[in-house]
CSV table of C-alpha atoms and ligand atoms in Angstrom, one decimal:
chain,number,residue,atom,x,y,z
F,1,UNK,CA,-28.3,10.9,-36.6
F,2,UNK,CA,-30.7,13.2,-37.7
F,3,UNK,CA,-30.3,17.1,-36.4
F,4,UNK,CA,-33.5,18.8,-36.8
F,5,UNK,CA,-32.8,22.3,-35.9
F,6,UNK,CA,-31.5,24.5,-38.4
F,7,UNK,CA,-29.4,27.1,-37.5
F,8,UNK,CA,-28.7,30.8,-39.3
F,9,UNK,CA,-26.2,29.0,-41.8
F,10,UNK,CA,-28.1,26.1,-43.5
F,11,UNK,CA,-29.2,23.5,-41.6
F,12,UNK,CA,-27.4,21.8,-39.2
F,13,UNK,CA,-27.4,18.3,-41.1
F,14,UNK,CA,-24.8,19.3,-43.3
F,15,UNK,CA,-22.7,21.2,-41.0
F,16,UNK,CA,-22.4,18.1,-38.8
F,17,UNK,CA,-20.2,16.8,-41.1
F,18,UNK,CA,-17.1,18.6,-39.3
F,19,UNK,CA,-15.8,17.5,-35.9
F,20,UNK,CA,-15.6,19.7,-33.3
F,21,UNK,CA,-12.2,18.8,-32.9
F,22,UNK,CA,-10.6,21.9,-33.5
F,23,UNK,CA,-12.4,24.0,-31.1
F,24,UNK,CA,-12.5,21.0,-28.4
F,25,UNK,CA,-8.4,21.2,-28.6
F,26,UNK,CA,-8.6,24.7,-27.7
F,27,UNK,CA,-11.1,24.6,-25.2
F,28,UNK,CA,-9.1,22.3,-23.0
F,29,UNK,CA,-6.0,23.7,-23.8
F,30,UNK,CA,-6.2,25.5,-20.2
F,31,UNK,CA,-6.3,22.2,-18.6
F,32,UNK,CA,-2.9,20.9,-19.4
F,33,UNK,CA,-1.7,24.3,-17.7
F,34,UNK,CA,-3.9,23.6,-14.6
F,35,UNK,CA,-2.5,19.9,-14.4
F,36,UNK,CA,1.6,20.9,-14.9
F,37,UNK,CA,0.7,23.9,-12.6
F,38,UNK,CA,-0.8,21.7,-9.5
F,39,UNK,CA,1.7,18.9,-9.9
F,40,UNK,CA,3.9,21.4,-9.4
F,41,UNK,CA,2.2,23.0,-6.4
F,42,UNK,CA,2.0,19.6,-4.7
F,43,UNK,CA,5.6,19.2,-5.9
F,44,UNK,CA,5.3,15.9,-7.0
F,45,UNK,CA,8.5,16.1,-9.3
F,46,UNK,CA,10.7,16.6,-6.2
F,47,UNK,CA,9.0,13.8,-4.9
F,48,UNK,CA,9.9,11.1,-7.9
F,49,UNK,CA,13.0,12.2,-7.8
F,50,UNK,CA,13.4,11.6,-4.5
F,51,UNK,CA,12.9,7.7,-5.5
F,52,UNK,CA,9.4,7.2,-5.3
F,53,UNK,CA,7.9,6.1,-7.7
F,54,UNK,CA,4.4,4.4,-7.9
F,55,UNK,CA,1.1,6.5,-7.4
F,56,UNK,CA,0.6,5.0,-4.5
F,57,UNK,CA,4.3,5.8,-3.2
F,58,UNK,CA,3.9,9.2,-4.0
F,59,UNK,CA,0.2,9.9,-2.8
F,60,UNK,CA,1.8,9.0,0.3
F,61,UNK,CA,4.9,11.4,0.5
F,62,UNK,CA,2.9,14.3,-1.3
F,63,UNK,CA,0.2,13.6,1.3
F,64,UNK,CA,-2.5,14.0,-1.0
F,65,UNK,CA,-5.6,11.4,-2.4
F,66,UNK,CA,-4.2,8.4,-4.0
F,67,UNK,CA,-6.9,8.5,-6.8
F,68,UNK,CA,-6.1,12.3,-7.3
F,69,UNK,CA,-2.4,11.3,-8.0
F,70,UNK,CA,-3.0,8.6,-10.2
F,71,UNK,CA,-5.2,10.6,-12.3
F,72,UNK,CA,-2.4,13.3,-12.2
F,73,UNK,CA,-0.1,11.2,-12.6
F,74,UNK,CA,-1.1,9.8,-15.9
F,75,UNK,CA,-2.2,13.2,-17.5
F,76,UNK,CA,1.3,14.4,-16.9
F,77,UNK,CA,2.7,11.0,-18.8
F,78,UNK,CA,-0.1,11.9,-21.6
F,79,UNK,CA,1.5,15.7,-21.7
F,80,UNK,CA,4.8,14.5,-22.1
F,81,UNK,CA,6.5,15.7,-18.1
F,82,UNK,CA,6.4,12.5,-17.0
F,83,UNK,CA,7.4,8.3,-18.5
F,84,UNK,CA,5.2,5.3,-16.5
F,85,UNK,CA,6.9,1.5,-17.4
F,86,UNK,CA,4.3,-0.9,-15.4
F,87,UNK,CA,3.3,1.0,-12.6
F,88,UNK,CA,6.3,3.1,-11.6
F,89,UNK,CA,6.4,6.8,-12.9
F,90,UNK,CA,10.1,8.6,-13.9
F,91,UNK,CA,10.3,12.6,-14.5
F,92,UNK,CA,11.0,13.3,-18.0
F,93,UNK,CA,14.3,15.5,-19.0
F,94,UNK,CA,12.0,18.7,-19.2
F,95,UNK,CA,10.3,18.6,-15.8
F,96,UNK,CA,13.5,17.2,-14.1
F,97,UNK,CA,15.6,20.6,-15.8
F,98,UNK,CA,12.5,23.3,-15.1
F,99,UNK,CA,9.9,21.6,-12.3
F,100,UNK,CA,12.3,20.7,-9.2
F,101,UNK,CA,12.4,23.6,-6.7
F,102,UNK,CA,15.6,25.2,-5.8
F,103,UNK,CA,17.5,24.0,-9.4
F,104,UNK,CA,18.9,27.1,-11.3
F,105,UNK,CA,16.1,26.7,-14.4
F,106,UNK,CA,13.1,26.2,-11.6
F,107,UNK,CA,10.3,27.8,-13.7
F,108,UNK,CA,7.6,27.5,-11.0
F,109,UNK,CA,8.0,31.8,-10.8
F,110,UNK,CA,6.8,31.8,-13.9
F,111,UNK,CA,3.9,29.4,-13.8
F,112,UNK,CA,2.7,31.6,-10.4
F,113,UNK,CA,2.9,34.7,-12.5
F,114,UNK,CA,1.2,33.2,-15.9
F,115,UNK,CA,-1.5,32.3,-13.0
F,116,UNK,CA,-1.9,35.8,-12.0
F,117,UNK,CA,-2.1,37.2,-15.9
F,118,UNK,CA,-4.7,35.2,-16.8
F,119,UNK,CA,-6.7,37.7,-14.9
F,120,UNK,CA,-6.3,39.9,-17.3
F,121,UNK,CA,-7.1,37.3,-20.2
F,122,UNK,CA,-11.0,36.7,-18.6
F,123,UNK,CA,-11.2,40.8,-19.4
F,124,UNK,CA,-10.3,40.1,-22.8
F,125,UNK,CA,-13.5,40.5,-24.9
F,126,UNK,CA,-13.9,44.1,-22.4
F,127,UNK,CA,-10.3,45.2,-23.2
F,128,UNK,CA,-10.7,44.7,-27.5
F,129,UNK,CA,-13.8,46.7,-26.7
F,130,UNK,CA,-12.6,49.7,-24.8
F,131,UNK,CA,-9.1,49.0,-26.2
F,132,UNK,CA,-7.8,50.2,-22.7
F,133,UNK,CA,-5.5,47.9,-21.2
F,134,UNK,CA,-5.3,46.2,-18.1
F,135,UNK,CA,-2.3,47.6,-16.9
F,136,UNK,CA,0.6,49.6,-18.5
F,137,UNK,CA,4.1,47.4,-18.1
F,138,UNK,CA,5.7,50.1,-19.7
F,139,UNK,CA,5.1,53.0,-17.2
F,140,UNK,CA,8.3,53.2,-14.5
F,141,UNK,CA,5.6,52.5,-11.9
F,142,UNK,CA,3.8,49.6,-12.7
F,143,UNK,CA,6.7,48.0,-14.4
F,144,UNK,CA,8.7,48.4,-11.0
F,145,UNK,CA,6.2,46.5,-9.2
F,146,UNK,CA,5.6,44.2,-12.3
F,147,UNK,CA,8.9,43.4,-13.7
F,148,UNK,CA,11.0,42.4,-10.3
F,149,UNK,CA,8.9,39.4,-10.1
F,150,UNK,CA,8.6,38.4,-13.5
F,151,UNK,CA,12.3,39.1,-15.0
F,152,UNK,CA,13.6,36.8,-12.6
F,153,UNK,CA,10.6,33.9,-13.3
F,154,UNK,CA,12.0,34.3,-17.2
F,155,UNK,CA,15.6,33.5,-16.3
F,156,UNK,CA,15.2,29.9,-17.6
F,157,UNK,CA,13.7,30.7,-20.5
F,158,UNK,CA,16.4,32.5,-21.9
F,159,UNK,CA,19.4,31.3,-20.6
F,160,UNK,CA,20.2,28.6,-22.8
F,161,UNK,CA,19.6,30.7,-26.3
F,162,UNK,CA,21.1,33.3,-24.5
F,163,UNK,CA,24.6,30.6,-24.4
F,164,UNK,CA,23.5,30.4,-28.0
F,165,UNK,CA,23.9,33.9,-28.7
F,166,UNK,CA,27.5,34.4,-27.1
F,167,UNK,CA,28.7,31.8,-28.6
F,168,UNK,CA,27.2,32.6,-32.2
F,169,UNK,CA,28.8,36.2,-32.0
F,170,UNK,CA,32.3,34.7,-31.0
F,171,UNK,CA,31.8,37.1,-27.1
F,172,UNK,CA,35.4,35.4,-26.5
F,173,UNK,CA,37.7,36.8,-29.0
F,174,UNK,CA,36.1,40.2,-28.1
F,175,UNK,CA,39.1,42.1,-27.4
F,176,UNK,CA,39.9,43.6,-24.2
F,177,UNK,CA,38.2,46.2,-22.6
F,178,UNK,CA,35.0,46.2,-25.2
F,179,UNK,CA,32.1,47.4,-23.8
F,180,UNK,CA,28.3,45.7,-24.0
F,181,UNK,CA,25.3,47.3,-23.1
F,182,UNK,CA,22.2,45.0,-21.9
F,183,UNK,CA,19.1,47.6,-22.1
F,184,UNK,CA,16.2,46.5,-20.3
F,185,UNK,CA,17.9,44.1,-18.4
F,186,UNK,CA,15.8,42.5,-16.1
F,187,UNK,CA,17.8,39.2,-14.7
F,188,UNK,CA,20.6,40.2,-16.7
F,189,UNK,CA,19.7,36.6,-18.4
F,190,UNK,CA,21.4,38.0,-21.7
F,191,UNK,CA,24.9,39.1,-20.4
F,192,UNK,CA,25.7,37.0,-17.8
F,193,UNK,CA,27.1,34.2,-20.9
F,194,UNK,CA,29.1,37.2,-22.3
F,195,UNK,CA,30.1,38.0,-18.9
F,196,UNK,CA,31.4,34.2,-18.6
F,197,UNK,CA,32.3,33.9,-22.4
F,198,UNK,CA,34.9,36.7,-21.9
F,199,UNK,CA,36.7,37.9,-18.8
F,200,UNK,CA,38.6,41.2,-20.5
F,201,UNK,CA,34.4,42.7,-21.5
F,202,UNK,CA,32.5,45.2,-19.3
F,203,UNK,CA,28.6,45.2,-19.1
F,204,UNK,CA,26.8,48.4,-18.8
F,205,UNK,CA,23.0,46.8,-17.4
F,206,UNK,CA,20.1,49.2,-17.4
F,207,UNK,CA,16.7,48.5,-15.9
F,208,UNK,CA,14.2,50.7,-13.6
F,209,UNK,CA,16.2,51.3,-10.6
F,210,UNK,CA,13.6,48.0,-8.9
F,211,UNK,CA,14.7,45.9,-11.7
F,212,UNK,CA,18.2,46.6,-11.3
F,213,UNK,CA,18.0,44.9,-8.0
F,214,UNK,CA,17.3,41.5,-9.6
F,215,UNK,CA,19.7,42.9,-12.4
F,216,UNK,CA,22.9,42.7,-9.8
F,217,UNK,CA,21.2,39.3,-7.7
F,218,UNK,CA,21.6,37.1,-10.8
F,219,UNK,CA,25.1,38.7,-11.8
F,220,UNK,CA,26.1,38.5,-7.9
F,221,UNK,CA,24.9,34.7,-8.5
F,222,UNK,CA,26.8,33.7,-11.2
F,223,UNK,CA,29.5,35.6,-9.7
F,224,UNK,CA,30.3,38.3,-12.9
F,225,UNK,CA,28.6,41.2,-10.8
F,226,UNK,CA,32.3,42.9,-10.4
F,227,UNK,CA,32.1,43.3,-14.1
F,228,UNK,CA,29.0,45.3,-14.3
F,229,UNK,CA,27.9,48.3,-14.0
F,230,UNK,CA,24.3,49.3,-13.1
F,231,UNK,CA,22.8,52.3,-14.7
F,232,UNK,CA,18.8,52.9,-13.3
F,233,UNK,CA,15.8,54.5,-15.2
F,234,UNK,CA,14.2,55.0,-18.2
F,235,UNK,CA,16.0,54.5,-21.1
F,236,UNK,CA,14.4,57.2,-22.9
F,237,UNK,CA,15.8,59.7,-20.2
F,238,UNK,CA,19.4,58.2,-20.7
F,239,UNK,CA,22.5,59.6,-22.3
F,240,UNK,CA,24.8,57.8,-23.0
F,241,UNK,CA,27.6,58.4,-25.0
F,242,UNK,CA,27.9,58.1,-28.9
F,243,UNK,CA,29.9,55.5,-30.3
F,244,UNK,CA,31.1,54.0,-27.0
F,245,UNK,CA,29.6,49.8,-27.1
F,246,UNK,CA,30.6,47.1,-29.3
F,247,UNK,CA,27.3,45.1,-28.5
F,248,UNK,CA,24.3,46.2,-27.3
F,249,UNK,CA,21.4,43.9,-26.5
F,250,UNK,CA,18.2,44.4,-26.6
F,251,UNK,CA,16.1,41.4,-24.7
F,252,UNK,CA,12.4,41.1,-25.0
F,253,UNK,CA,12.0,45.2,-24.9
F,254,UNK,CA,10.6,45.9,-28.1
F,255,UNK,CA,7.1,44.4,-27.9
F,256,UNK,CA,6.5,46.5,-24.6
F,257,UNK,CA,7.7,49.5,-26.1
F,258,UNK,CA,5.4,49.4,-29.3
F,259,UNK,CA,6.5,51.2,-33.0
F,260,UNK,CA,7.0,54.5,-32.0
F,261,UNK,CA,9.2,54.4,-29.3
F,262,UNK,CA,10.6,50.9,-30.8
F,263,UNK,CA,12.2,53.2,-33.8
F,264,UNK,CA,13.6,55.2,-31.3
F,265,UNK,CA,15.2,52.9,-29.4
F,266,UNK,CA,16.8,51.0,-32.4
F,267,UNK,CA,18.1,55.3,-33.3
F,268,UNK,CA,19.2,55.4,-29.8
F,269,UNK,CA,21.5,52.0,-30.1
F,270,UNK,CA,22.7,53.2,-33.0
F,271,UNK,CA,24.0,56.3,-31.9
F,272,UNK,CA,25.8,54.4,-29.3
F,273,UNK,CA,27.5,51.6,-30.6
F,274,UNK,CA,30.6,52.1,-32.3
F,275,UNK,CA,30.7,51.7,-36.0
F,276,UNK,CA,30.7,48.1,-36.7
F,277,UNK,CA,29.3,47.0,-33.5
F,278,UNK,CA,26.4,44.6,-33.1
F,279,UNK,CA,23.0,45.4,-32.0
F,280,UNK,CA,20.7,42.1,-30.5
F,281,UNK,CA,17.4,41.9,-30.8
F,282,UNK,CA,15.9,39.1,-28.7
F,283,UNK,CA,11.7,39.3,-29.7
F,284,UNK,CA,8.9,37.1,-30.5
F,285,UNK,CA,8.5,37.3,-34.7
F,286,UNK,CA,5.0,37.2,-36.3
F,287,UNK,CA,5.1,36.1,-40.4
F,288,UNK,CA,4.3,39.2,-43.0
F,289,UNK,CA,0.9,38.9,-42.4
F,290,UNK,CA,0.9,38.7,-38.7
F,291,UNK,CA,-1.6,35.5,-38.3
F,292,UNK,CA,1.1,33.3,-37.6
F,293,UNK,CA,2.9,31.3,-35.9
F,294,UNK,CA,0.4,30.8,-32.9
F,295,UNK,CA,2.5,31.9,-30.1
F,296,UNK,CA,3.4,35.1,-30.8
F,297,UNK,CA,-0.4,35.9,-32.4
F,298,UNK,CA,-1.6,35.3,-28.9
F,299,UNK,CA,1.4,37.4,-27.5
F,300,UNK,CA,0.6,40.1,-29.5
F,301,UNK,CA,-2.3,39.9,-27.6
F,302,UNK,CA,-0.9,39.4,-24.0
F,303,UNK,CA,0.4,43.1,-25.0
F,304,UNK,CA,-2.8,44.5,-25.7
F,305,UNK,CA,-3.8,43.4,-22.7
F,306,UNK,CA,-0.7,44.9,-20.6
F,307,UNK,CA,0.3,47.8,-22.7
F,308,UNK,CA,-1.0,50.8,-24.4
F,309,UNK,CA,0.8,50.8,-27.2
F,310,UNK,CA,2.9,47.3,-26.9
F,311,UNK,CA,2.6,44.8,-30.0
F,312,UNK,CA,5.2,42.1,-32.1
F,313,UNK,CA,6.5,42.6,-35.0
F,314,UNK,CA,7.3,40.6,-38.3
F,315,UNK,CA,11.1,40.2,-38.9
F,316,UNK,CA,10.3,42.3,-42.1
F,317,UNK,CA,8.9,45.1,-40.0
F,318,UNK,CA,12.1,45.4,-37.9
F,319,UNK,CA,14.5,44.9,-40.6
F,320,UNK,CA,12.8,47.8,-42.3
F,321,UNK,CA,13.2,50.3,-39.5
F,322,UNK,CA,16.5,48.8,-38.9
F,323,UNK,CA,17.8,49.8,-42.2
F,324,UNK,CA,15.7,53.2,-41.8
F,325,UNK,CA,17.8,54.3,-38.7
F,326,UNK,CA,21.1,53.1,-40.8
F,327,UNK,CA,22.3,49.4,-39.9
F,328,UNK,CA,23.7,47.2,-42.3
F,329,UNK,CA,21.5,43.8,-43.5
F,330,UNK,CA,21.1,41.9,-40.4
F,331,UNK,CA,21.1,38.6,-40.0
F,332,UNK,CA,18.6,36.0,-38.0
F,333,UNK,CA,19.7,33.3,-35.4
F,334,UNK,CA,17.3,30.4,-34.9
F,335,UNK,CA,17.4,29.7,-31.2
F,336,UNK,CA,17.1,25.6,-30.6
F,337,UNK,CA,15.3,26.3,-27.1
F,338,UNK,CA,12.3,28.4,-28.6
F,339,UNK,CA,11.8,27.1,-32.7
F,340,UNK,CA,10.8,29.5,-35.8
F,341,UNK,CA,8.9,31.9,-33.8
F,342,UNK,CA,11.8,33.5,-31.3
F,343,UNK,CA,14.7,34.1,-33.3
F,344,UNK,CA,17.6,36.5,-32.5
F,345,UNK,CA,18.2,39.1,-35.2
F,346,UNK,CA,21.7,40.4,-35.6
F,347,UNK,CA,22.5,43.5,-36.9
F,348,UNK,CA,26.2,46.0,-37.5
F,349,UNK,CA,26.3,49.6,-37.5
Y,401,SAM,C1,10.0,41.4,-20.9
Y,401,SAM,S1,11.7,41.8,-19.6
Y,401,SAM,C2,13.2,41.2,-20.3
Y,401,SAM,C3,13.7,41.5,-19.0
Y,401,SAM,C4,15.4,41.0,-20.0
Y,401,SAM,N1,16.1,41.3,-21.2
Y,401,SAM,C5,15.3,39.9,-20.4
Y,401,SAM,O1,14.7,39.0,-21.8
Y,401,SAM,O2,14.7,38.5,-19.8
Y,401,SAM,C6,11.7,44.0,-19.9
Y,401,SAM,C7,12.3,44.8,-19.4
Y,401,SAM,O3,12.5,45.6,-19.8
Y,401,SAM,C8,12.6,46.6,-18.8
Y,401,SAM,N2,11.8,47.8,-19.3
Y,401,SAM,C9,10.7,48.1,-19.3
Y,401,SAM,N3,10.6,49.5,-20.0
Y,401,SAM,C10,12.0,50.3,-20.0
Y,401,SAM,C11,12.4,51.2,-19.9
Y,401,SAM,N4,11.6,52.7,-20.8
Y,401,SAM,N5,13.2,51.6,-19.5
Y,401,SAM,C12,14.4,50.6,-19.1
Y,401,SAM,N6,13.8,49.6,-18.9
Y,401,SAM,C13,12.8,49.3,-19.4
Y,401,SAM,C14,11.4,46.0,-17.4
Y,401,SAM,O4,12.0,47.1,-16.6
Y,401,SAM,C15,12.0,44.8,-17.7
Y,401,SAM,O5,13.1,44.6,-16.7
C-alpha cells in the first residue's frame, strides 16, 4: 500500500517498513493486568479449584455472562494463568499459589493497591513536568496511612526469597542470643524466616507505629512474636546501641529514602552492627547506565511519583556507598523468585 501523507521525518512510505508491534505491545500490556484483576474480583480461580471446569459451569457458579466467561478464561490461558484441555480449564501453579483468597500468599490485596497506584501513573506527565510527586510515602503521616495496607499486601512477593536468604546466611547456625534488626519491617517478611530458622535468636523490628501493627500481626500469625521486640518510629530519630546486632536487614527501604538518606541509613547500620556482622539489602537494581532492566527502570518512575527523593540504585552505586561507609566487599545473591533485577546484596562490617 502506498501512503501519500508525508511526515516531518520524511515520506511515510519509507517509515512504513517498521511494524508498530513494539508500541502495540506496550499499549496493550495494561489489558493483561485488567484481565487478571477481573478474574480475581470474580473469584474465578477459586471456582475452578472447587471443581467447575468448563466455561459454562464456571459462569453459572460465578453468576457471570457465559460469553464473557469464555473470553476472559481463554485470555487467562494465553497469559499462562490457566491451562485448557478440550473445553476444561485448570489453574496454573501461579494462580493456585497467588490468586486464591484466604491462602497464605494471596496477592489480591496487592492487585487492588496497584490499581490505586495507577491513578498516580495517570498524572505522570504533570509530575514529570512539575517535578512534584503526587504523594510522599516516606513522610511519617503519609507512610502510616499508606504502608499498613501496602506492607501487608507485598508479603507474598518476598516470603519465598526471604527463606532463601535465611538458608544462604545459615541463620540456623547463629549462636544463641544473636540479634537481628529488621529495619522498615512492614509485614516482617524478611525476618520471619530468620526467626523460624533459629529459635535461639531474637529480632528487633523497627517501623512507624501504625505499620508495626502489621509487623505484630504477621509475627503472631507465624508463631514467632514472642521473640520480637517492636520499636516504633523513624529510623532516623532512633538511637540504638553501637556494635549490638549480628544481622541488620534493609528490606526495600532504600528506594524510598533516596541517595542522601540511604547513605545516612547505611552509615547508621554500620554503627549498630557488631564487627563481622552482616547487612542484608533487598532492592531492585538498575544496570550501570540505569537504562534497564525494564522493571526497575519503570519502578524508578514509580518512586518519582510517590516520593520527593526516592530512586533506584545500580549495584555499583550501592557498593560504592557501602565501601565509603566502611563495609567490606559485598556479595550478591540471586533470588529465584524475582530474577536478575532484584537480588540481595550482603555486606560485612
Ligand atoms: C516497601 S515497604 C517494605 C516493607 C518490608 N521491609 C518488605 O520488604 O516487605 C517500606 C517500609 O518502610 C517503612 N518506612 C519508610 N520510611 C521509614 C522510616 N523513616 N523509618 C522507619 N520505617 C520506615 C514503611 O512504613 C514501610 O513499612
